[in-house]
mmCIF file of C-alpha atoms in Angstrom:
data_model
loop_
_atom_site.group_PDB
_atom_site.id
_atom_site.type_symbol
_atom_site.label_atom_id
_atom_site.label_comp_id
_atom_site.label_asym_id
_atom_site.label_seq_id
_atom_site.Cartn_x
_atom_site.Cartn_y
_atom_site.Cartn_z
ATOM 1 C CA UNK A 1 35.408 -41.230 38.202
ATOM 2 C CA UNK A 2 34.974 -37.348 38.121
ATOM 3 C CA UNK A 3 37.510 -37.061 40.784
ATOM 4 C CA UNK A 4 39.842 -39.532 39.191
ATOM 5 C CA UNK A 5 39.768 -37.754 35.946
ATOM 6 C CA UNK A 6 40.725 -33.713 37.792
ATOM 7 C CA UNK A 7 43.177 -35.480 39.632
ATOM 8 C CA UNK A 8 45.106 -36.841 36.506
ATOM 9 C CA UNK A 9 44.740 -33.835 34.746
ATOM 10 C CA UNK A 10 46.495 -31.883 37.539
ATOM 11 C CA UNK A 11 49.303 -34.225 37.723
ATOM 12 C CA UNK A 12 50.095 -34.059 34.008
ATOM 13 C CA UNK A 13 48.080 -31.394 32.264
ATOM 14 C CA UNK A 14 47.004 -33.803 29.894
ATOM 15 C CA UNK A 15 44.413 -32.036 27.976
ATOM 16 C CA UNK A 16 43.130 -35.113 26.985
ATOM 17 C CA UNK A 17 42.259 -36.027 30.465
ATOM 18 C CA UNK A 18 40.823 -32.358 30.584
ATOM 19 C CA UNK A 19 38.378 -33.083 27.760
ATOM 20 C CA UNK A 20 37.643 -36.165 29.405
ATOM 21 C CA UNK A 21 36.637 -34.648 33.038
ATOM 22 C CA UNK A 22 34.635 -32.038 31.140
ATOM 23 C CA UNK A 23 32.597 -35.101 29.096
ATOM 24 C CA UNK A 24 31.859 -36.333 32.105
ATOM 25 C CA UNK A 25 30.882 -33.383 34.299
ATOM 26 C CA UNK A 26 28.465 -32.596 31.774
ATOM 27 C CA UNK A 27 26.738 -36.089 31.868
ATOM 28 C CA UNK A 28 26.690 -36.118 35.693
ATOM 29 C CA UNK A 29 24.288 -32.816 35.050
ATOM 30 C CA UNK A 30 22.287 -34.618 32.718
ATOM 31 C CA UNK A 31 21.882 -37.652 34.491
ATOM 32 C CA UNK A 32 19.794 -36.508 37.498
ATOM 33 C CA UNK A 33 17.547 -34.802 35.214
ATOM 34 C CA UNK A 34 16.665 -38.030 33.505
ATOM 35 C CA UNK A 35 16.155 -39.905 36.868
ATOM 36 C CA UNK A 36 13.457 -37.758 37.606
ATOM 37 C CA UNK A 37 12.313 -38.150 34.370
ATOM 38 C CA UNK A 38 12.116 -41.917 35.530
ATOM 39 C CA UNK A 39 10.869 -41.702 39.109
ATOM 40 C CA UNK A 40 7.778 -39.586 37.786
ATOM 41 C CA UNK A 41 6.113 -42.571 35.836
ATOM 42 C CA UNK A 42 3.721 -44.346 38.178
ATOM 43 C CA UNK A 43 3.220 -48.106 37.034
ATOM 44 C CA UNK A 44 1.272 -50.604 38.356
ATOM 45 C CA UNK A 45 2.019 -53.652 39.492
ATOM 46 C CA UNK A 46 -0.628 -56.477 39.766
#
């Protein structure tokens, strides 16, 4: 989707579509963080 989002911005210039890539880059940075967060609880299972 990040890919998507540069390439449609460089066709047009659409600074919408800018906004849009820059949303989501910053998410994609978050995201990883979280999914450690995740993979670090130990549960269980019985």
């Amino acid at each position: 989707m990040l890919h998507f989002t540069w390439k449609v911005f460089t066709q047009t210039g659409n600074i919408d579509t800018y906004l849009l890539y820059k949303e989501l880059s910053k998410e994609m940075e978050q995201a990883p963080e979280n999914d450690l967060e995740l993979a670090d609880v130990d549960i269980s299972v019985t």
